[in-house]
């Protein structure tokens, strides 16, 4: 009875593995101790030893029962381990003859017990304690043998043999138990896996059935609605019909999302690679969403690079789904303003291209801490704030998974309350090099309220059979093909279709799949093998509501000649019919008839986004001509005086600042732009480029703004802030080099390592006329400044480890100090890169500049020598009469 209860307890599924092992080991150990007790009685062990052993058995048994009943097994395992290591093992060792008995073998059992019942750090602690106690026992017994209870020769062998048998039995029981336990767990895991697979299969079947059943009535709605749009109806009716069309397609899109999420979760999703035209694809996407934007009063723009190739190899359906989800998301979360879709193409090797879709909105934005949750299924950020905004929570999760499947990436840049930008990059193979711009995308946009129907062909002698168990679907197909003048017969079952194919030869048969009694695949096979049948060679097209690339592949394997998915448009079914009909029965109409008459306000002049844009700060001291040439955006630093705060170079310039500081005790301080200013600046630049590299002033300089810029960049995935470790035109040189790399087509990952190597090759230094301004800015004490000025000392400030420090002095007149400084710097220019030399200055006269130019012209040659007035933020710390020669080494 007791053994059965113990067994049931061990097999209890609520217990963890360690708890089960504790119960088993405790039971085995107690059984072994009971056997040792009776053996001790038989062989005449001392009365004291037997009493101690009996007491230990009783206490251990009671504690084990308490731990199992009260579910304190983890704690009790630790208590037992402590007692075993620090009490039972030493006592057994010394009372059992030390190495001449069974004591040493029980150390092996202790290792087994600790390893199987304890966890992590506690296990390691007791294993180390066991090693220490074992060593102590052996050492003490060796040096003090009198403390060991000696056994006679026979007793030593007997004790050792009994201990060996007990431990061997314990290990055997443990191995058997663990093997049995793992077998049971594997069986449970297999059963659970089978159950999960069955649930997934049921779920997939449910979603597939739901998709099929919903697509059937939607097919009727869209088909008949298209017929309304073909008719000469009033503008109001046409607008209502267009709204019905858009809403029906959005409903269909939601159904696809649910079905695809099911497939993604079960690992059954596959991409269906085929060639597609990007202009046609965008027409479908935009045509579905522009009404939603219009109804909310939003502007909707599409910016398509006209020079990008028109044809690509990829999964057009999934790319549409990605764009629809992202654009729809932007429309939902934008109350006022606009939503803009931009498309670019970055060519790569081997005929590949990175197609870049950018969706920008002026919506509510996303908090930085919520961005990681954007792509989580059924998770909506700021649920309370957005509770009145509809949505399933599936869209962006599906987008992320599809983009990953295609080997692309999606990034999000958002400024809270100001809008978000989603950038989707998908590698695609180019299959048609013809420029998409030459097709005139605006002439194919399906966005107007009313579409003028254009019949693509006539085939009055062609015979078509449509097989579908739904009468509405049959009516829709007949109406959609009415203007082609083909002769159409319809039947509602496979059996009726077989009767028709015995009577008449049809050029094309449109066949539904899911029909009662005889499905479309079975009907196809019977038509192909029908004795006396007249349609064995007819083209048979699957016209079905079963979505998915796996279904499409099924129809190809089963021998269908084509595949159309419900709901089907008039254009799609006409094109498929034209493809399947013999050419001799088709009369093609004039293809030059204008299809659209209304304007397409959603198209705008293309303004191509660059891949990488370089930005910097006003303190980089770059000539305006170079800023304009390289399109370098600049965020201004600030200069603070007692009269207020001024933007560097915009609201204050260096000459005016020097004049202000020369009047009495006026002082000024430099200040970096705020986090908010940086965020707005970066967001503005991301409207022009896919990636931003911001070249920052050295973070070691006081109020540099580098740390602020890095914090602001944290909310953007496409903004990289680079700490130059330099200032003034030394920073500017790195900006120009970064621009050169970007213009050569390098990526962010290629530019940043090159800038890291360049940092140590740039020389940033200045000679200062006197130390007054260094003292005013707090970089030097006033007492030191006054002494230096008394001795006519001209310090040289150099950049060391990102900080400006005094690197030397020149004595004497200003002109003498300048010449010595210039000569010394020219002597160091042997390894200089001759691309450019900056002479950055504060408060020099034209005469001063002319003298410096003359010296340089006679001694060195650079391709470009720029004399650049330092920004006010630099001037405030150095004062007039300061200049530096800044360059880089090869």
GROMACS .gro file of C-alpha atoms in nm, residues 222-581:
model
  360
  222UNK     CA    1  -1.783   4.313  -5.611
  223UNK     CA    2  -1.889   4.162  -5.942
  224UNK     CA    3  -2.235   4.321  -5.950
  225UNK     CA    4  -2.093   4.645  -5.815
  226UNK     CA    5  -1.849   4.653  -6.106
  227UNK     CA    6  -2.142   4.614  -6.344
  228UNK     CA    7  -2.304   4.919  -6.183
  229UNK     CA    8  -1.987   5.119  -6.240
  230UNK     CA    9  -1.992   5.017  -6.607
  231UNK     CA   10  -2.340   5.154  -6.655
  232UNK     CA   11  -2.438   5.513  -6.731
  233UNK     CA   12  -2.550   5.598  -6.377
  234UNK     CA   13  -2.553   5.925  -6.186
  235UNK     CA   14  -2.239   6.060  -6.020
  236UNK     CA   15  -2.388   5.993  -5.675
  237UNK     CA   16  -2.461   5.629  -5.754
  238UNK     CA   17  -2.115   5.588  -5.904
  239UNK     CA   18  -1.955   5.732  -5.592
  240UNK     CA   19  -2.157   5.500  -5.366
  241UNK     CA   20  -2.057   5.204  -5.581
  242UNK     CA   21  -1.690   5.303  -5.558
  243UNK     CA   22  -1.721   5.314  -5.179
  244UNK     CA   23  -1.880   4.968  -5.178
  245UNK     CA   24  -1.595   4.842  -5.397
  246UNK     CA   25  -1.330   4.982  -5.163
  247UNK     CA   26  -1.502   4.853  -4.848
  248UNK     CA   27  -1.544   4.505  -5.000
  249UNK     CA   28  -1.176   4.487  -5.087
  250UNK     CA   29  -1.080   4.596  -4.735
  251UNK     CA   30  -1.303   4.323  -4.591
  252UNK     CA   31  -1.132   4.075  -4.819
  253UNK     CA   32  -0.795   4.203  -4.702
  254UNK     CA   33  -0.890   4.146  -4.336
  255UNK     CA   34  -0.993   3.789  -4.418
  256UNK     CA   35  -0.655   3.733  -4.583
  257UNK     CA   36  -0.480   3.865  -4.271
  258UNK     CA   37  -0.660   3.617  -4.044
  259UNK     CA   38  -0.593   3.325  -4.279
  260UNK     CA   39  -0.226   3.422  -4.321
  261UNK     CA   40  -0.168   3.460  -3.947
  262UNK     CA   41  -0.296   3.105  -3.903
  263UNK     CA   42  -0.053   2.979  -4.168
  264UNK     CA   43   0.239   3.177  -4.027
  265UNK     CA   44   0.181   3.038  -3.678
  266UNK     CA   45   0.168   2.681  -3.809
  267UNK     CA   46   0.474   2.728  -4.033
  268UNK     CA   47   0.279   2.652  -4.351
  269UNK     CA   48   0.319   2.990  -4.520
  270UNK     CA   49   0.511   2.986  -4.848
  271UNK     CA   50   0.596   3.263  -5.089
  272UNK     CA   51   0.462   3.243  -5.442
  273UNK     CA   52   0.734   3.392  -5.664
  274UNK     CA   53   0.621   3.529  -5.998
  275UNK     CA   54   0.692   3.829  -6.219
  276UNK     CA   55   0.483   4.142  -6.166
  277UNK     CA   56   0.463   4.503  -6.280
  278UNK     CA   57   0.515   4.746  -5.995
  279UNK     CA   58   0.298   5.013  -6.158
  280UNK     CA   59  -0.002   4.777  -6.182
  281UNK     CA   60   0.054   4.659  -5.827
  282UNK     CA   61   0.059   5.015  -5.691
  283UNK     CA   62  -0.256   5.102  -5.883
  284UNK     CA   63  -0.439   4.820  -5.704
  285UNK     CA   64  -0.306   4.919  -5.361
  286UNK     CA   65  -0.368   5.291  -5.395
  287UNK     CA   66  -0.707   5.236  -5.554
  288UNK     CA   67  -0.817   5.049  -5.245
  289UNK     CA   68  -0.698   5.302  -4.987
  290UNK     CA   69  -0.735   5.650  -5.129
  291UNK     CA   70  -1.109   5.659  -5.046
  292UNK     CA   71  -1.035   5.585  -4.679
  293UNK     CA   72  -0.788   5.872  -4.673
  294UNK     CA   73  -1.030   6.103  -4.854
  295UNK     CA   74  -1.313   6.020  -4.615
  296UNK     CA   75  -1.093   6.127  -4.322
  297UNK     CA   76  -0.999   6.450  -4.497
  298UNK     CA   77  -0.637   6.343  -4.545
  299UNK     CA   78  -0.411   6.419  -4.837
  300UNK     CA   79  -0.277   6.105  -5.003
  301UNK     CA   80   0.040   6.119  -5.210
  302UNK     CA   81   0.240   5.866  -5.406
  303UNK     CA   82   0.600   5.941  -5.501
  304UNK     CA   83   0.731   5.681  -5.746
  305UNK     CA   84   1.086   5.708  -5.884
  306UNK     CA   85   1.024   5.728  -6.261
  307UNK     CA   86   1.360   5.575  -6.352
  308UNK     CA   87   1.318   5.252  -6.156
  309UNK     CA   88   1.262   4.924  -6.346
  310UNK     CA   89   0.901   4.823  -6.398
  311UNK     CA   90   0.919   4.443  -6.367
  312UNK     CA   91   1.029   4.232  -6.069
  313UNK     CA   92   1.022   3.871  -5.953
  314UNK     CA   93   0.855   3.831  -5.616
  315UNK     CA   94   0.535   3.753  -5.431
  316UNK     CA   95   0.312   4.035  -5.555
  317UNK     CA   96   0.019   3.934  -5.334
  318UNK     CA   97   0.227   3.947  -5.015
  319UNK     CA   98   0.391   4.278  -5.110
  320UNK     CA   99   0.044   4.423  -5.169
  321UNK     CA  100  -0.059   4.292  -4.831
  322UNK     CA  101   0.243   4.455  -4.667
  323UNK     CA  102   0.170   4.794  -4.825
  324UNK     CA  103  -0.203   4.779  -4.753
  325UNK     CA  104  -0.144   4.701  -4.387
  326UNK     CA  105   0.116   4.974  -4.336
  327UNK     CA  106  -0.073   5.243  -4.531
  328UNK     CA  107  -0.402   5.151  -4.365
  329UNK     CA  108  -0.229   5.173  -4.027
  330UNK     CA  109  -0.105   5.524  -4.109
  331UNK     CA  110  -0.450   5.634  -4.223
  332UNK     CA  111  -0.610   5.500  -3.904
  333UNK     CA  112  -0.372   5.686  -3.673
  334UNK     CA  113  -0.363   6.016  -3.866
  335UNK     CA  114  -0.635   6.268  -3.785
  336UNK     CA  115  -0.514   6.561  -3.999
  337UNK     CA  116  -0.246   6.616  -4.260
  338UNK     CA  117  -0.126   6.358  -4.507
  339UNK     CA  118  -0.006   6.007  -4.578
  340UNK     CA  119   0.271   5.965  -4.835
  341UNK     CA  120   0.388   5.648  -5.008
  342UNK     CA  121   0.734   5.671  -5.169
  343UNK     CA  122   0.894   5.396  -5.380
  344UNK     CA  123   1.259   5.377  -5.480
  345UNK     CA  124   1.493   5.117  -5.621
  346UNK     CA  125   1.855   5.065  -5.515
  347UNK     CA  126   2.029   4.850  -5.776
  348UNK     CA  127   2.257   4.568  -5.661
  349UNK     CA  128   2.472   4.303  -5.826
  350UNK     CA  129   2.346   3.995  -6.013
  351UNK     CA  130   2.034   4.164  -6.142
  352UNK     CA  131   1.895   4.221  -5.793
  353UNK     CA  132   1.747   4.542  -5.656
  354UNK     CA  133   1.644   4.665  -5.314
  355UNK     CA  134   1.293   4.802  -5.356
  356UNK     CA  135   1.233   5.059  -5.082
  357UNK     CA  136   0.878   5.148  -4.981
  358UNK     CA  137   0.845   5.442  -4.741
  359UNK     CA  138   0.513   5.528  -4.576
  360UNK     CA  139   0.516   5.862  -4.391
  361UNK     CA  140   0.227   6.017  -4.202
  362UNK     CA  141   0.155   6.321  -3.988
  363UNK     CA  142  -0.032   6.119  -3.729
  364UNK     CA  143  -0.013   6.078  -3.353
  365UNK     CA  144   0.331   5.916  -3.356
  366UNK     CA  145   0.461   5.639  -3.133
  367UNK     CA  146   0.632   5.664  -2.796
  368UNK     CA  147   0.988   5.533  -2.794
  369UNK     CA  148   0.906   5.265  -2.536
  370UNK     CA  149   0.619   5.131  -2.749
  371UNK     CA  150   0.810   5.082  -3.074
  372UNK     CA  151   0.935   4.729  -2.978
  373UNK     CA  152   0.570   4.613  -2.946
  374UNK     CA  153   0.455   4.737  -3.286
  375UNK     CA  154   0.503   4.402  -3.457
  376UNK     CA  155   0.342   4.186  -3.186
  377UNK     CA  156   0.020   4.014  -3.291
  378UNK     CA  157  -0.297   4.134  -3.115
  379UNK     CA  158  -0.094   4.398  -2.928
  380UNK     CA  159  -0.205   4.759  -2.966
  381UNK     CA  160   0.017   5.027  -2.816
  382UNK     CA  161  -0.149   5.289  -2.593
  383UNK     CA  162  -0.473   5.089  -2.587
  384UNK     CA  163  -0.655   5.342  -2.371
  385UNK     CA  164  -0.564   5.637  -2.592
  386UNK     CA  165  -0.647   5.452  -2.915
  387UNK     CA  166  -0.953   5.257  -2.796
  388UNK     CA  167  -1.179   5.428  -3.050
  389UNK     CA  168  -0.954   5.340  -3.344
  390UNK     CA  169  -1.067   5.021  -3.515
  391UNK     CA  170  -0.831   4.735  -3.598
  392UNK     CA  171  -0.755   4.369  -3.534
  393UNK     CA  172  -0.400   4.414  -3.412
  394UNK     CA  173  -0.277   4.165  -3.673
  395UNK     CA  174  -0.161   4.392  -3.953
  396UNK     CA  175   0.192   4.497  -3.855
  397UNK     CA  176   0.273   4.154  -3.711
  398UNK     CA  177   0.195   3.999  -4.050
  399UNK     CA  178   0.396   4.273  -4.223
  400UNK     CA  179   0.706   4.196  -4.014
  401UNK     CA  180   0.683   3.822  -4.077
  402UNK     CA  181   0.631   3.865  -4.453
  403UNK     CA  182   0.922   4.109  -4.479
  404UNK     CA  183   1.145   3.865  -4.288
  405UNK     CA  184   1.039   3.579  -4.516
  406UNK     CA  185   1.142   3.787  -4.818
  407UNK     CA  186   1.485   3.861  -4.669
  408UNK     CA  187   1.404   4.228  -4.623
  409UNK     CA  188   1.379   4.460  -4.326
  410UNK     CA  189   1.133   4.710  -4.184
  411UNK     CA  190   1.231   5.006  -3.968
  412UNK     CA  191   1.023   5.265  -3.787
  413UNK     CA  192   1.106   5.627  -3.714
  414UNK     CA  193   0.857   5.822  -3.509
  415UNK     CA  194   0.833   6.148  -3.320
  416UNK     CA  195   0.554   6.126  -3.065
  417UNK     CA  196   0.256   6.350  -3.156
  418UNK     CA  197   0.421   6.447  -3.489
  419UNK     CA  198   0.403   6.139  -3.707
  420UNK     CA  199   0.573   5.816  -3.809
  421UNK     CA  200   0.771   5.683  -4.102
  422UNK     CA  201   0.784   5.313  -4.193
  423UNK     CA  202   1.066   5.208  -4.426
  424UNK     CA  203   1.033   4.865  -4.590
  425UNK     CA  204   1.323   4.725  -4.792
  426UNK     CA  205   1.260   4.410  -4.997
  427UNK     CA  206   1.523   4.252  -5.224
  428UNK     CA  207   1.373   4.161  -5.562
  429UNK     CA  208   1.509   4.030  -5.890
  430UNK     CA  209   1.464   4.271  -6.182
  431UNK     CA  210   1.294   4.103  -6.479
  432UNK     CA  211   1.202   4.408  -6.687
  433UNK     CA  212   1.454   4.692  -6.719
  434UNK     CA  213   1.209   4.925  -6.890
  435UNK     CA  214   1.154   5.237  -6.682
  436UNK     CA  215   0.825   5.244  -6.496
  437UNK     CA  216   0.796   5.615  -6.571
  438UNK     CA  217   0.751   5.548  -6.942
  439UNK     CA  218   0.433   5.354  -6.868
  440UNK     CA  219   0.271   5.663  -6.718
  441UNK     CA  220   0.156   5.524  -6.388
  442UNK     CA  221  -0.097   5.803  -6.359
  443UNK     CA  222  -0.280   5.659  -6.660
  444UNK     CA  223  -0.335   5.331  -6.481
  445UNK     CA  224  -0.436   5.451  -6.137
  446UNK     CA  225  -0.763   5.296  -6.037
  447UNK     CA  226  -0.848   5.572  -5.798
  448UNK     CA  227  -1.115   5.773  -5.961
  449UNK     CA  228  -1.469   5.752  -5.837
  450UNK     CA  229  -1.588   5.615  -6.166
  451UNK     CA  230  -1.405   5.384  -6.401
  452UNK     CA  231  -1.474   5.383  -6.770
  453UNK     CA  232  -1.507   5.020  -6.873
  454UNK     CA  233  -1.293   4.920  -7.170
  455UNK     CA  234  -1.368   4.588  -7.339
  456UNK     CA  235  -1.034   4.428  -7.421
  457UNK     CA  236  -1.161   4.184  -7.692
  458UNK     CA  237  -1.458   4.017  -7.856
  459UNK     CA  238  -1.505   3.645  -7.929
  460UNK     CA  239  -1.859   3.586  -8.061
  461UNK     CA  240  -1.778   3.234  -8.179
  462UNK     CA  241  -1.614   3.121  -7.853
  463UNK     CA  242  -1.796   2.880  -7.622
  464UNK     CA  243  -1.747   2.896  -7.244
  465UNK     CA  244  -1.886   2.674  -6.968
  466UNK     CA  245  -1.902   2.800  -6.608
  467UNK     CA  246  -1.941   2.537  -6.330
  468UNK     CA  247  -2.032   2.663  -5.981
  469UNK     CA  248  -2.279   2.546  -5.718
  470UNK     CA  249  -2.368   2.909  -5.634
  471UNK     CA  250  -2.620   3.072  -5.869
  472UNK     CA  251  -2.498   3.422  -5.778
  473UNK     CA  252  -2.145   3.340  -5.888
  474UNK     CA  253  -2.274   3.210  -6.220
  475UNK     CA  254  -2.470   3.530  -6.272
  476UNK     CA  255  -2.163   3.747  -6.191
  477UNK     CA  256  -1.939   3.565  -6.442
  478UNK     CA  257  -2.200   3.594  -6.715
  479UNK     CA  258  -2.242   3.965  -6.656
  480UNK     CA  259  -1.867   4.034  -6.636
  481UNK     CA  260  -1.808   3.857  -6.970
  482UNK     CA  261  -2.123   3.988  -7.136
  483UNK     CA  262  -1.950   4.252  -7.348
  484UNK     CA  263  -1.698   4.004  -7.491
  485UNK     CA  264  -1.994   3.839  -7.677
  486UNK     CA  265  -1.876   3.486  -7.591
  487UNK     CA  266  -2.144   3.217  -7.572
  488UNK     CA  267  -2.173   3.116  -7.205
  489UNK     CA  268  -2.344   2.810  -7.055
  490UNK     CA  269  -2.373   2.769  -6.677
  491UNK     CA  270  -2.429   2.461  -6.460
  492UNK     CA  271  -2.450   2.415  -6.082
  493UNK     CA  272  -2.282   2.074  -6.037
  494UNK     CA  273  -2.012   1.848  -6.169
  495UNK     CA  274  -2.270   1.598  -6.293
  496UNK     CA  275  -2.444   1.864  -6.502
  497UNK     CA  276  -2.105   1.973  -6.638
  498UNK     CA  277  -2.033   1.617  -6.759
  499UNK     CA  278  -2.366   1.615  -6.941
  500UNK     CA  279  -2.279   1.943  -7.115
  501UNK     CA  280  -1.930   1.826  -7.216
  502UNK     CA  281  -2.088   1.524  -7.388
  503UNK     CA  282  -2.313   1.752  -7.593
  504UNK     CA  283  -2.089   2.047  -7.679
  505UNK     CA  284  -1.725   2.136  -7.728
  506UNK     CA  285  -1.622   2.432  -7.512
  507UNK     CA  286  -1.310   2.639  -7.566
  508UNK     CA  287  -1.275   2.726  -7.197
  509UNK     CA  288  -1.435   2.589  -6.879
  510UNK     CA  289  -1.432   2.792  -6.555
  511UNK     CA  290  -1.454   2.538  -6.272
  512UNK     CA  291  -1.529   2.595  -5.903
  513UNK     CA  292  -1.344   2.364  -5.665
  514UNK     CA  293  -1.561   2.317  -5.356
  515UNK     CA  294  -1.889   2.169  -5.480
  516UNK     CA  295  -2.112   1.904  -5.318
  517UNK     CA  296  -2.112   1.544  -5.442
  518UNK     CA  297  -1.840   1.601  -5.705
  519UNK     CA  298  -1.572   1.867  -5.650
  520UNK     CA  299  -1.392   2.055  -5.924
  521UNK     CA  300  -1.079   1.837  -5.925
  522UNK     CA  301  -1.281   1.516  -5.962
  523UNK     CA  302  -1.490   1.679  -6.236
  524UNK     CA  303  -1.174   1.788  -6.421
  525UNK     CA  304  -1.037   1.432  -6.422
  526UNK     CA  305  -1.366   1.291  -6.547
  527UNK     CA  306  -1.384   1.548  -6.828
  528UNK     CA  307  -1.030   1.460  -6.935
  529UNK     CA  308  -1.112   1.086  -6.943
  530UNK     CA  309  -1.480   1.105  -7.043
  531UNK     CA  310  -1.578   0.842  -7.300
  532UNK     CA  311  -1.724   1.026  -7.596
  533UNK     CA  312  -1.656   1.357  -7.426
  534UNK     CA  313  -1.594   1.657  -7.650
  535UNK     CA  314  -1.389   1.865  -7.404
  536UNK     CA  315  -1.088   1.645  -7.332
  537UNK     CA  316  -0.856   1.912  -7.477
  538UNK     CA  317  -1.049   2.216  -7.354
  539UNK     CA  318  -0.877   2.470  -7.130
  540UNK     CA  319  -1.005   2.436  -6.775
  541UNK     CA  320  -0.947   2.723  -6.529
  542UNK     CA  321  -1.000   2.693  -6.153
  543UNK     CA  322  -1.232   2.974  -6.042
  544UNK     CA  323  -1.232   2.930  -5.667
  545UNK     CA  324  -1.253   3.101  -5.330
  546UNK     CA  325  -0.967   2.887  -5.193
  547UNK     CA  326  -0.685   3.137  -5.135
  548UNK     CA  327  -0.316   3.069  -5.086
  549UNK     CA  328  -0.012   2.970  -5.287
  550UNK     CA  329  -0.045   2.609  -5.167
  551UNK     CA  330  -0.391   2.587  -5.327
  552UNK     CA  331  -0.261   2.745  -5.646
  553UNK     CA  332   0.014   2.482  -5.661
  554UNK     CA  333  -0.249   2.213  -5.600
  555UNK     CA  334  -0.446   2.321  -5.907
  556UNK     CA  335  -0.132   2.322  -6.119
  557UNK     CA  336  -0.047   1.968  -6.004
  558UNK     CA  337  -0.400   1.847  -6.073
  559UNK     CA  338  -0.385   1.968  -6.432
  560UNK     CA  339  -0.582   2.295  -6.439
  561UNK     CA  340  -0.472   2.534  -6.712
  562UNK     CA  341  -0.524   2.847  -6.504
  563UNK     CA  342  -0.627   2.982  -6.165
  564UNK     CA  343  -0.852   3.273  -6.067
  565UNK     CA  344  -0.930   3.368  -5.708
  566UNK     CA  345  -1.272   3.493  -5.603
  567UNK     CA  346  -1.376   3.767  -5.584
  568UNK     CA  347  -1.274   3.811  -5.946
  569UNK     CA  348  -1.274   4.141  -6.134
  570UNK     CA  349  -1.395   4.189  -6.487
  571UNK     CA  350  -1.044   4.278  -6.600
  572UNK     CA  351  -0.892   3.965  -6.445
  573UNK     CA  352  -1.145   3.720  -6.589
  574UNK     CA  353  -1.129   3.886  -6.933
  575UNK     CA  354  -0.750   3.864  -6.936
  576UNK     CA  355  -0.755   3.498  -6.830
  577UNK     CA  356  -1.016   3.412  -7.091
  578UNK     CA  357  -0.815   3.595  -7.359
  579UNK     CA  358  -0.505   3.398  -7.255
  580UNK     CA  359  -0.685   3.063  -7.283
  581UNK     CA  360  -0.886   3.117  -7.603
   0.00000   0.00000   0.00000
